[in-house]
Coordinates of C-alpha atoms in Angstrom, one line a residue:
Chain T
M1 CA 6.8 161.6 334.5
H2 CA 5.1 162.0 331.4
P3 CA 2.0 164.5 331.5
C4 CA -1.0 164.6 329.1
D5 CA -4.7 165.4 328.9
L6 CA -6.2 162.2 329.1
I7 CA -4.9 158.6 329.9
V8 CA -6.7 155.6 328.4
V9 CA -6.1 152.1 329.9
G10 CA -7.0 149.2 327.4
A11 CA -6.6 149.1 323.7
G12 CA -9.8 147.1 323.0
P13 CA -12.9 148.7 321.2
A14 CA -13.5 150.9 324.1
G15 CA -10.0 152.1 324.5
L16 CA -9.4 152.6 320.9
A17 CA -12.5 154.3 320.2
A18 CA -12.1 156.9 323.4
A19 CA -8.5 157.7 322.2
A20 CA -9.4 158.3 318.7
T21 CA -12.4 160.6 319.6
A22 CA -10.3 162.4 322.1
A23 CA -7.4 163.0 320.0
E24 CA -9.8 164.4 317.2
A25 CA -11.0 166.8 319.8
G26 CA -7.6 168.0 320.2
L27 CA -6.5 166.2 323.3
Q28 CA -3.0 164.8 324.1
V29 CA -3.9 161.1 325.0
V30 CA -1.6 158.3 326.3
L31 CA -3.0 154.8 325.6
L32 CA -1.6 152.2 327.8
D33 CA -2.2 148.5 326.8
E34 CA -0.6 145.2 327.9
Q35 CA -0.7 143.6 324.5
P36 CA 2.1 144.0 322.0
R37 CA -0.4 145.0 319.3
P38 CA -3.9 146.8 319.7
G39 CA -7.2 145.4 319.5
G40 CA -8.0 143.9 322.9
Q41 CA -9.3 140.1 323.3
I42 CA -12.0 140.7 320.7
Y43 CA -9.9 142.1 318.1
R44 CA -6.9 140.5 319.3
D45 CA -3.8 141.2 316.7
V46 CA -6.5 142.1 314.1
D47 CA -3.9 144.0 312.1
R48 CA -1.8 141.4 311.3
V49 CA -4.4 138.4 311.3
A50 CA -7.3 139.7 309.4
A51 CA -5.5 139.2 306.2
L52 CA -4.1 135.8 307.3
R53 CA -7.4 134.2 309.0
G54 CA -10.2 136.6 308.3
G55 CA -12.2 133.9 306.7
I56 CA -12.3 131.6 309.7
L57 CA -12.6 134.5 312.1
G58 CA -15.4 136.3 310.4
K59 CA -16.3 139.8 309.2
D60 CA -17.1 141.0 312.8
Y61 CA -13.5 140.5 313.7
A62 CA -12.0 142.1 310.5
E63 CA -14.0 145.3 311.4
G64 CA -11.7 145.9 314.3
Q65 CA -9.3 147.3 311.8
A66 CA -11.1 150.5 311.4
L67 CA -10.5 151.0 315.2
T68 CA -6.8 150.2 315.1
A69 CA -6.3 152.5 312.1
A70 CA -7.9 155.4 313.9
I71 CA -5.3 155.5 316.5
R72 CA -2.4 155.9 314.0
R73 CA -2.5 159.9 314.3
D74 CA -1.2 162.9 316.0
G75 CA -2.1 163.4 319.5
I76 CA -2.0 159.6 320.7
A77 CA 0.9 157.8 322.3
H78 CA 0.1 154.3 322.2
L79 CA 2.4 152.4 324.7
Q80 CA 2.0 148.8 323.9
G81 CA 3.3 146.2 326.3
A82 CA 2.5 148.6 329.1
V83 CA 1.2 146.6 332.2
V84 CA -0.3 149.0 334.7
W85 CA 0.1 148.3 338.5
A86 CA -1.0 151.4 340.3
I87 CA -3.6 154.0 339.7
E88 CA -3.8 157.0 342.1
E89 CA -6.2 160.1 342.3
G90 CA -4.7 163.0 341.0
I91 CA -4.2 161.1 338.4
R92 CA -1.3 159.1 338.3
V93 CA -0.8 155.8 336.6
S94 CA 2.3 153.5 337.1
Y95 CA 3.2 150.9 334.8
T96 CA 6.0 148.5 333.6
R97 CA 7.2 148.5 330.0
A98 CA 10.2 146.5 328.6
G99 CA 11.5 145.9 332.0
Q100 CA 11.4 149.5 333.3
A101 CA 8.5 151.2 335.3
A102 CA 7.5 154.5 334.5
Q103 CA 4.4 156.9 335.3
V104 CA 2.2 159.2 333.5
T105 CA -0.2 161.8 334.9
A106 CA -3.4 163.4 333.5
P107 CA -6.4 165.3 334.7
R108 CA -8.6 162.4 333.2
L109 CA -8.6 158.8 332.9
I110 CA -10.7 156.4 331.0
L111 CA -10.5 152.7 332.2
A112 CA -11.4 150.2 329.3
T113 CA -10.1 147.1 330.9
G114 CA -12.8 144.8 329.4
A115 CA -14.2 141.5 330.5
L116 CA -13.2 138.3 332.1
E117 CA -14.7 135.0 331.6
R118 CA -17.0 134.2 334.4
P119 CA -15.4 131.8 336.7
M120 CA -16.6 128.3 336.1
P121 CA -15.6 126.1 338.9
L122 CA -16.5 122.6 338.4
P123 CA -14.6 119.4 339.3
G124 CA -11.4 119.2 337.2
W125 CA -11.5 122.6 336.0
T126 CA -7.8 123.2 337.2
L127 CA -6.4 120.2 335.0
P128 CA -4.0 121.0 332.4
G129 CA -5.9 121.2 328.9
V130 CA -8.9 122.9 330.5
M131 CA -9.1 126.5 329.3
T132 CA -11.7 129.2 329.0
A133 CA -13.4 129.5 325.6
G134 CA -12.1 133.1 325.5
A135 CA -8.6 131.3 325.5
G136 CA -9.5 129.1 322.8
Q137 CA -10.3 132.1 320.6
I138 CA -6.9 133.8 321.6
L139 CA -5.1 130.7 320.4
L140 CA -6.7 130.8 317.0
K141 CA -6.8 134.6 316.5
Q142 CA -3.4 135.2 317.7
S143 CA -1.4 132.1 316.9
G144 CA -3.6 130.2 314.4
V145 CA -3.3 127.2 317.1
L146 CA -6.4 124.8 317.2
A147 CA -7.4 122.2 319.7
R148 CA -7.7 118.8 317.9
R149 CA -10.0 117.2 320.2
A150 CA -12.1 119.8 322.1
V151 CA -15.2 119.7 324.1
L152 CA -16.9 123.1 324.6
V153 CA -18.8 123.2 327.8
G154 CA -21.0 125.9 329.1
T155 CA -23.7 128.3 327.6
G156 CA -24.1 131.3 325.5
P157 CA -23.3 132.7 322.1
L158 CA -19.4 133.0 322.4
L159 CA -19.6 129.1 322.7
Y160 CA -21.4 128.8 319.4
L161 CA -18.9 131.4 317.8
I162 CA -15.9 129.4 318.7
A163 CA -17.6 126.4 317.5
A164 CA -18.6 127.8 314.2
Q165 CA -14.9 129.2 313.9
M166 CA -13.5 125.7 314.5
V167 CA -15.8 124.2 311.9
R168 CA -14.5 126.8 309.4
A169 CA -11.0 125.8 310.3
G170 CA -11.5 122.2 309.5
T171 CA -11.3 121.1 313.1
P172 CA -15.0 120.8 314.4
P173 CA -15.2 120.6 318.3
L174 CA -16.2 116.9 319.3
A175 CA -19.2 118.1 321.1
L176 CA -21.2 121.1 322.7
V177 CA -22.1 120.4 326.5
E178 CA -24.6 123.0 326.9
T179 CA -26.0 123.8 330.3
Q180 CA -28.9 126.1 329.3
T181 CA -32.6 124.3 329.5
R182 CA -35.8 124.3 327.4
A183 CA -37.2 126.2 330.2
D184 CA -34.7 128.8 330.1
L185 CA -35.5 129.5 326.4
M186 CA -39.2 129.5 327.1
R187 CA -38.5 132.3 329.9
A188 CA -36.5 134.0 327.3
N189 CA -39.1 134.2 324.8
R190 CA -40.9 136.9 326.6
H191 CA -38.0 139.1 326.0
L192 CA -38.0 138.2 322.3
G193 CA -40.0 141.4 321.4
G194 CA -37.3 143.6 322.7
A195 CA -34.4 141.3 321.3
L196 CA -35.9 141.8 317.8
R197 CA -35.0 145.5 317.9
G198 CA -31.3 143.9 317.9
W199 CA -32.3 141.6 315.2
P200 CA -28.8 141.5 313.2
Y201 CA -27.4 139.9 316.4
L202 CA -30.1 137.2 316.5
A203 CA -29.7 136.6 312.8
K204 CA -25.8 135.8 313.2
G205 CA -26.7 133.6 316.1
L206 CA -28.9 131.5 314.1
A207 CA -26.5 131.4 311.1
M208 CA -24.0 130.0 313.6
L209 CA -26.3 127.5 314.8
A210 CA -26.9 126.2 311.2
E211 CA -23.3 126.0 310.7
L212 CA -23.0 123.4 313.6
V213 CA -25.8 121.5 312.3
R214 CA -24.5 121.3 308.9
A215 CA -21.0 120.1 310.6
R216 CA -23.1 117.6 312.5
V217 CA -21.4 118.8 315.7
P218 CA -23.2 117.0 318.7
R219 CA -25.0 119.3 321.0
H220 CA -26.1 118.1 324.4
T221 CA -28.3 120.6 326.1
G222 CA -29.7 120.9 329.8
A223 CA -26.5 119.4 330.8
S224 CA -25.8 119.1 334.8
D225 CA -23.3 117.2 337.0
I226 CA -20.4 118.2 334.7
A227 CA -16.9 117.0 335.6
I228 CA -13.8 116.9 334.0
D229 CA -11.7 113.8 334.6
G230 CA -8.0 113.0 333.9
E231 CA -4.8 111.7 335.3
G232 CA -2.6 115.0 335.4
R233 CA -4.5 116.5 332.4
A234 CA -8.0 116.7 331.0
E235 CA -9.0 113.3 329.4
A236 CA -12.8 113.3 329.4
V237 CA -16.0 115.4 330.2
N238 CA -18.6 113.6 332.3
F239 CA -22.1 114.9 332.6
R240 CA -25.9 114.1 332.7
S241 CA -28.2 115.2 329.8
G242 CA -31.4 113.9 328.7
G243 CA -31.8 111.8 331.9
K244 CA -28.6 110.0 330.9
A245 CA -25.0 109.9 332.5
R246 CA -22.6 110.6 329.4
A247 CA -18.6 110.8 329.0
I248 CA -16.9 112.3 326.1
A249 CA -13.2 111.6 325.7
C250 CA -11.1 114.6 324.7
D251 CA -7.8 116.4 325.1
T252 CA -8.9 120.0 325.6
V253 CA -12.0 121.4 327.3
F254 CA -13.1 125.1 326.7
L255 CA -15.3 126.5 329.4
H256 CA -17.7 129.5 329.2
H257 CA -20.8 130.7 330.8
G258 CA -20.8 134.4 330.1
V259 CA -18.4 137.0 330.8
V260 CA -18.3 139.6 333.6
P261 CA -16.6 143.2 333.9
N262 CA -12.8 143.2 334.8
T263 CA -13.4 145.4 337.8
Q264 CA -9.8 145.2 339.3
A265 CA -8.5 148.7 338.2
A266 CA -11.8 150.5 338.8
R267 CA -12.0 148.9 342.4
S268 CA -8.4 149.6 343.2
I269 CA -9.3 153.5 343.1
G270 CA -12.6 153.0 344.9
V271 CA -15.4 153.2 342.2
P272 CA -18.3 151.7 343.8
H273 CA -19.9 148.5 342.5
R274 CA -23.3 147.2 342.9
W275 CA -24.7 143.5 342.3
D276 CA -26.8 142.9 339.0
A277 CA -28.9 140.0 339.6
A278 CA -29.8 139.6 335.9
Q279 CA -26.2 139.2 335.1
H280 CA -25.0 137.3 338.3
C281 CA -21.9 139.8 338.7
F282 CA -20.8 143.1 340.2
N283 CA -21.3 145.9 337.9
P284 CA -19.5 149.6 338.5
V285 CA -21.8 152.4 339.3
V286 CA -21.5 154.6 336.0
D287 CA -23.6 157.7 334.8
A288 CA -24.7 157.9 331.0
W289 CA -21.2 159.1 330.1
G290 CA -19.4 156.4 332.2
G291 CA -18.3 159.0 334.7
T292 CA -17.8 157.6 338.3
A293 CA -17.8 158.8 341.9
V294 CA -14.0 159.1 341.5
A295 CA -13.1 162.5 340.2
G296 CA -11.8 162.5 336.8
V297 CA -12.2 158.6 336.3
F298 CA -14.4 157.2 333.4
L299 CA -14.9 153.6 332.6
A300 CA -16.0 152.4 329.0
G301 CA -16.7 149.1 327.6
D302 CA -17.2 145.8 329.1
G303 CA -15.6 146.9 332.0
A304 CA -18.5 149.4 332.8
G305 CA -21.0 146.5 332.3
I306 CA -21.2 143.8 329.5
G307 CA -22.5 145.0 326.2
G308 CA -19.9 143.4 323.8
A309 CA -17.8 145.1 321.2
H310 CA -20.1 147.6 319.7
V311 CA -21.5 149.0 323.0
A312 CA -18.0 149.2 324.0
D313 CA -17.0 151.2 321.1
L314 CA -19.9 153.4 321.5
G315 CA -19.0 153.7 325.3
G316 CA -15.6 154.9 324.6
R317 CA -16.6 157.6 322.2
I318 CA -19.2 158.8 324.6
A319 CA -16.8 158.9 327.5
A320 CA -14.2 160.8 325.3
L321 CA -16.7 163.4 324.2
K322 CA -17.5 164.1 327.8
V323 CA -13.9 164.4 328.8
A324 CA -13.3 166.7 325.8
E325 CA -16.1 169.0 327.0
E326 CA -14.8 169.0 330.6
L327 CA -11.4 170.0 329.4
G328 CA -12.8 172.8 327.4
R329 CA -12.4 171.4 324.0
L330 CA -16.1 170.9 323.0
S331 CA -18.9 173.0 324.0
A332 CA -21.7 171.2 325.9
D333 CA -24.0 171.7 322.9
E334 CA -21.6 170.2 320.6
R335 CA -20.9 167.3 323.1
D336 CA -24.5 166.4 323.2
R337 CA -25.2 166.8 319.7
R338 CA -22.4 164.2 319.0
A339 CA -23.3 161.9 321.7
A340 CA -27.0 161.6 321.0
P341 CA -26.9 159.3 317.9
L342 CA -24.3 157.2 319.8
A343 CA -26.5 156.8 322.8
R344 CA -29.4 155.9 320.7
Q345 CA -27.3 153.1 318.9
R346 CA -26.1 152.0 322.3
R347 CA -29.8 151.4 323.4
Q348 CA -30.4 149.4 320.5
Q349 CA -27.4 147.3 321.0
F350 CA -28.5 146.6 324.5
A351 CA -32.0 145.5 323.4
V352 CA -30.9 141.9 322.8
R353 CA -29.3 141.5 326.3
P354 CA -32.3 140.6 328.4
F355 CA -33.1 137.9 325.9
L356 CA -29.5 136.6 326.1
D357 CA -29.4 136.8 330.0
A358 CA -32.6 134.7 330.4
A359 CA -32.0 132.2 327.5
Y360 CA -28.2 131.4 328.6
P361 CA -28.1 131.8 332.4
P362 CA -24.8 130.8 334.2
Y363 CA -24.4 127.2 335.0
A364 CA -26.0 126.5 338.5
G365 CA -23.5 123.9 339.5
A366 CA -20.6 126.5 338.9
L367 CA -22.4 129.3 340.8
A368 CA -22.7 127.1 343.8
P369 CA -20.2 124.4 343.3
A370 CA -20.0 121.2 345.4
D371 CA -18.0 121.3 348.4
A372 CA -14.8 119.4 347.1
T373 CA -14.6 121.7 344.1
L374 CA -11.6 124.2 344.1
V375 CA -12.9 127.8 344.0
C376 CA -9.5 129.6 344.5
R377 CA -7.1 128.3 341.8
C378 CA -4.2 130.0 343.0
E379 CA -4.3 129.1 346.7
E380 CA -6.4 125.7 346.3
V381 CA -9.3 126.8 348.6
T382 CA -12.5 124.6 348.0
A383 CA -16.2 125.5 348.1
G384 CA -16.4 123.5 351.3
D385 CA -13.6 125.6 352.9
I386 CA -15.5 128.6 352.1
R387 CA -18.8 127.2 353.5
G388 CA -16.8 126.2 356.6
Y389 CA -15.4 129.8 357.2
A390 CA -19.0 131.0 357.2
K391 CA -20.0 128.5 359.8
L392 CA -17.0 130.2 361.8
G393 CA -18.5 133.7 361.5
C394 CA -17.0 134.9 358.4
I395 CA -19.2 137.2 356.4
G396 CA -17.1 138.8 353.8
P397 CA -14.4 137.8 351.3
N398 CA -11.8 140.0 353.0
Q399 CA -12.2 138.1 356.3
A400 CA -12.1 134.8 354.1
K401 CA -8.6 135.7 353.1
A402 CA -7.4 135.6 356.7
F403 CA -9.4 132.2 357.2
G404 CA -7.7 130.6 354.2
R405 CA -5.9 132.7 351.6
A406 CA -8.9 132.8 349.2
G407 CA -8.0 135.5 346.7
M408 CA -4.6 136.2 348.0
G409 CA -2.5 134.3 345.1
P410 CA -1.1 135.7 342.1
C411 CA -4.6 136.2 340.3
Q412 CA -5.6 138.5 343.1
G413 CA -9.1 137.0 343.2
R414 CA -9.9 137.8 339.6
Y415 CA -11.0 133.9 339.1
C416 CA -12.4 133.2 342.4
G417 CA -14.0 136.7 343.6
L418 CA -17.4 136.2 342.4
T419 CA -17.7 132.7 343.6
V420 CA -16.5 133.5 347.1
T421 CA -18.9 136.4 347.4
A422 CA -21.7 134.2 346.2
L423 CA -20.7 131.3 348.6
L424 CA -20.4 133.7 351.5
A425 CA -23.9 135.4 350.7
E426 CA -25.6 131.9 350.5
A427 CA -24.2 130.5 353.4
N428 CA -24.9 133.6 355.7
G429 CA -28.3 134.2 354.1
R430 CA -26.9 137.8 353.1
T431 CA -27.2 139.8 349.8
P432 CA -24.0 140.0 347.4
D433 CA -23.9 143.9 348.1
D434 CA -23.9 143.1 351.9
T435 CA -21.3 140.3 351.7
G436 CA -19.1 142.7 349.4
Y437 CA -16.0 141.8 347.4
F438 CA -12.2 141.6 348.0
R439 CA -10.5 145.1 348.6
I440 CA -8.2 145.4 345.7
R441 CA -4.9 147.0 346.1
P442 CA -1.8 148.0 344.1
P443 CA 0.2 146.3 342.7
L444 CA -2.5 145.2 340.3
K445 CA 0.0 143.1 338.5
P446 CA 3.4 142.0 339.7
V447 CA 6.3 144.4 339.4
T448 CA 10.0 143.7 340.2
L449 CA 12.7 145.5 342.3
G450 CA 14.7 145.7 339.1
E451 CA 11.8 147.2 337.1
L452 CA 11.3 149.8 340.1
A453 CA 14.8 150.6 340.2
A454 CA 14.9 151.3 336.5
M455 CA 12.2 153.8 336.7
E456 CA 12.9 157.0 335.0
D457 CA 12.2 159.5 337.9
G458 CA 13.3 157.2 340.8
V459 CA 10.8 155.3 342.9
S460 CA 8.1 157.5 344.1
D461 CA 5.0 157.0 346.3
A462 CA 3.1 154.3 344.4
A463 CA 5.9 152.1 344.8
E464 CA 6.6 152.6 348.4
Chain F
M1 CA 6.8 116.0 329.7
K2 CA 6.6 116.6 326.0
T3 CA 3.7 114.4 324.2
A4 CA 2.1 114.5 320.8
S5 CA 0.4 117.8 320.7
P6 CA -3.3 117.9 321.3
F7 CA -3.1 121.2 319.4
L8 CA -2.6 121.8 315.5
E9 CA -1.0 125.0 313.7
L10 CA -3.1 126.3 310.8
E11 CA 0.2 127.6 309.0
A12 CA 3.6 126.3 308.8
A13 CA 5.8 128.7 310.6
P14 CA 8.3 130.3 308.0
A15 CA 11.2 130.1 310.7
R16 CA 11.9 128.4 313.9
V17 CA 14.5 129.2 316.7
R18 CA 15.6 127.1 319.5
V19 CA 14.5 127.5 323.0
W20 CA 14.7 125.3 326.1
F21 CA 11.9 124.2 328.2
D22 CA 12.8 122.1 331.3
G23 CA 16.1 121.2 329.8
E24 CA 14.6 120.0 326.6
P25 CA 15.3 121.6 323.3
L26 CA 12.3 123.0 321.4
H27 CA 11.9 124.8 317.9
L28 CA 9.4 127.6 318.1
P29 CA 8.4 130.3 315.6
P30 CA 10.2 133.5 316.8
G31 CA 7.8 136.2 317.9
A32 CA 5.0 134.1 318.6
N33 CA 3.2 134.0 321.8
L34 CA 5.2 131.9 324.1
A35 CA 2.2 130.1 325.9
A36 CA 0.6 129.3 322.7
A37 CA 3.7 128.1 321.1
L38 CA 4.6 125.7 324.0
L39 CA 1.1 124.5 323.8
A40 CA 1.5 123.6 320.1
A41 CA 4.7 122.1 320.9
G42 CA 3.1 119.5 323.1
V43 CA 3.9 121.0 326.4
A44 CA 0.8 120.5 328.6
V45 CA 2.1 121.3 332.1
F46 CA 3.9 124.7 332.7
R47 CA 4.2 124.3 336.5
H48 CA 3.0 122.7 339.6
T49 CA 1.3 124.6 342.2
P50 CA 3.2 125.7 345.3
V51 CA 0.3 124.4 347.7
S52 CA -0.3 120.8 346.8
G53 CA 2.1 120.3 343.7
A54 CA -0.9 119.8 341.2
P55 CA 0.0 120.2 337.6
R56 CA -1.1 123.5 335.8
G57 CA -1.2 124.7 332.2
P58 CA -2.4 128.0 330.4
F59 CA -6.1 128.8 331.4
C60 CA -7.1 132.3 330.3
L61 CA -4.2 133.3 328.0
M62 CA -4.8 136.9 328.4
G63 CA -2.8 137.8 331.3
A64 CA -5.5 137.4 334.0
C65 CA -5.1 133.9 335.8
F66 CA -1.4 133.4 336.4
D67 CA -1.8 129.6 335.6
C68 CA 0.9 129.8 332.9
L69 CA 3.7 131.0 335.1
V70 CA 7.2 130.0 334.1
E71 CA 10.7 130.8 335.1
I72 CA 13.1 132.7 332.7
D73 CA 16.5 134.0 334.1
G74 CA 15.3 133.6 337.5
V75 CA 12.1 135.7 337.1
V76 CA 8.6 134.1 337.3
R77 CA 6.4 135.4 334.4
Q78 CA 3.5 134.7 332.7
A79 CA 4.1 132.7 329.5
C80 CA 1.1 134.3 327.7
M81 CA 2.4 137.7 328.0
L82 CA 5.9 137.0 326.4
E83 CA 7.1 136.1 322.9
V84 CA 9.3 133.4 321.6
E85 CA 13.0 134.6 321.5
E86 CA 15.9 132.5 320.3
G87 CA 17.5 130.8 323.0
L88 CA 15.2 131.3 326.0
R89 CA 15.8 128.9 328.8
I90 CA 12.5 128.3 330.4
A91 CA 11.9 126.3 333.5
R92 CA 8.8 125.3 335.5
P93 CA 9.1 127.7 338.6
H94 CA 10.3 126.8 342.0
E95 CA 10.9 123.2 340.9
A96 CA 14.6 122.8 342.0
E97 CA 13.3 123.9 345.6
A98 CA 10.7 121.3 345.6
G99 CA 13.2 118.8 344.5
R100 CA 11.0 118.0 341.5
A101 CA 12.8 118.7 338.6
P102 CA 16.3 118.7 336.9
V103 CA 18.5 121.6 338.2

């Protein structure tokens, strides 16, 4: 068992910034990350790829190199390819790396586990060839792999970013099928004053839209009744837009209607979460430092509430300053002096969010899917099944597991949890907070007996 | 089930190694992300679900959805969390028990 001052889980912008800030203050840091190279999803593989495809991916992507460079220093043990499967108070983290389980302990933990795509259950979303827009980005970033005939479906800035990157790579998407309406934009305009404080963000958005117009990528807005058709794999997207039924033949569909905090690790140690009506998701309850109700546990980055890469970076630094002060490496005055400008920048970065939330709301047809639509991909449970459980008296997601195994497959509810909560809340006339969420227990990721047997200090409590 | 790939690769890989998917040889770039390399090689269906036998392929490519599960050396693992290595023998998980695939 490896002792240190601080464990950071996740090597995206929040985790990288937290680790570097803590090490600068003199802490011994262990940084655990599942991927073979640092960057998280937003800066995936940036050290290798920025030189290769920086022109396609854009300046914002290449900026990630500053964060990865900052962790190559004394005081940080970056364990790449480390899959965390249990976290216990104390704090002890169990993980698997290169076929061997191991544990690390520390008085403080910063979870920087990032975001997941908001589940977008619609007819045909489980067909091969249907992926998240994030997956499309990962293919392009890490592997230089592009879909030849793709339709982008959903709403929000990430959809424009991936479309613009595909245009730059010479393989524009066949079309964008966008679910936001003119009325959404009108409603969003009242937040425009606030959003202008974050004007560089808006300017980037307009520049991306101009790229799509120049490339003549067809955009269908206000889309509804979206369904993906195909025999054994995605072959077409069907939808209604402008009062007409439309169909676009394709091989690949990228889905996106926002991202939500990946709450699995935080929930597994009992961090309380609360429903955020504006973002249609659960957010963990954190203080201004990222501190939680669980002793010694901090959250930073999108996992603490969606804010994007810059907010994540700032949140990582702020949490690390607090940890350094608590462990006696910084005075409270010094902590506050250094945190103040970071907090100010974070407020400025957040200014654009109310506009984005209103302009690009999640697709209503996927928040409350039709009865026949699969919501739990793993156990193949439909929206109608969940509504049926409610009629039989099921009031919460944990009960729903007993009714029909929703959330009990290998993904452990990551891509159905929010839908199951929303369906039960609606059917029972209760709030999402009262309805609750799946109870998340270790192992957070599968671990084999062989990996446990190979554990350095033998199998201990977490594995029993 | 290899078809003309719906995906293209931006750069030609400097080297390729042989792996086996479902008994068929494929030549993939060593060190590449296994799920991405299989997609680029035209593999669409990575597995069939244990519940209904429905075909599935990669969905999130970041280790969260478990839809890209494959079987290697008897262990079912996420293809998106693995790298291509010479000689990998990759099978669709549990196909033999379901009587669906070559043993």
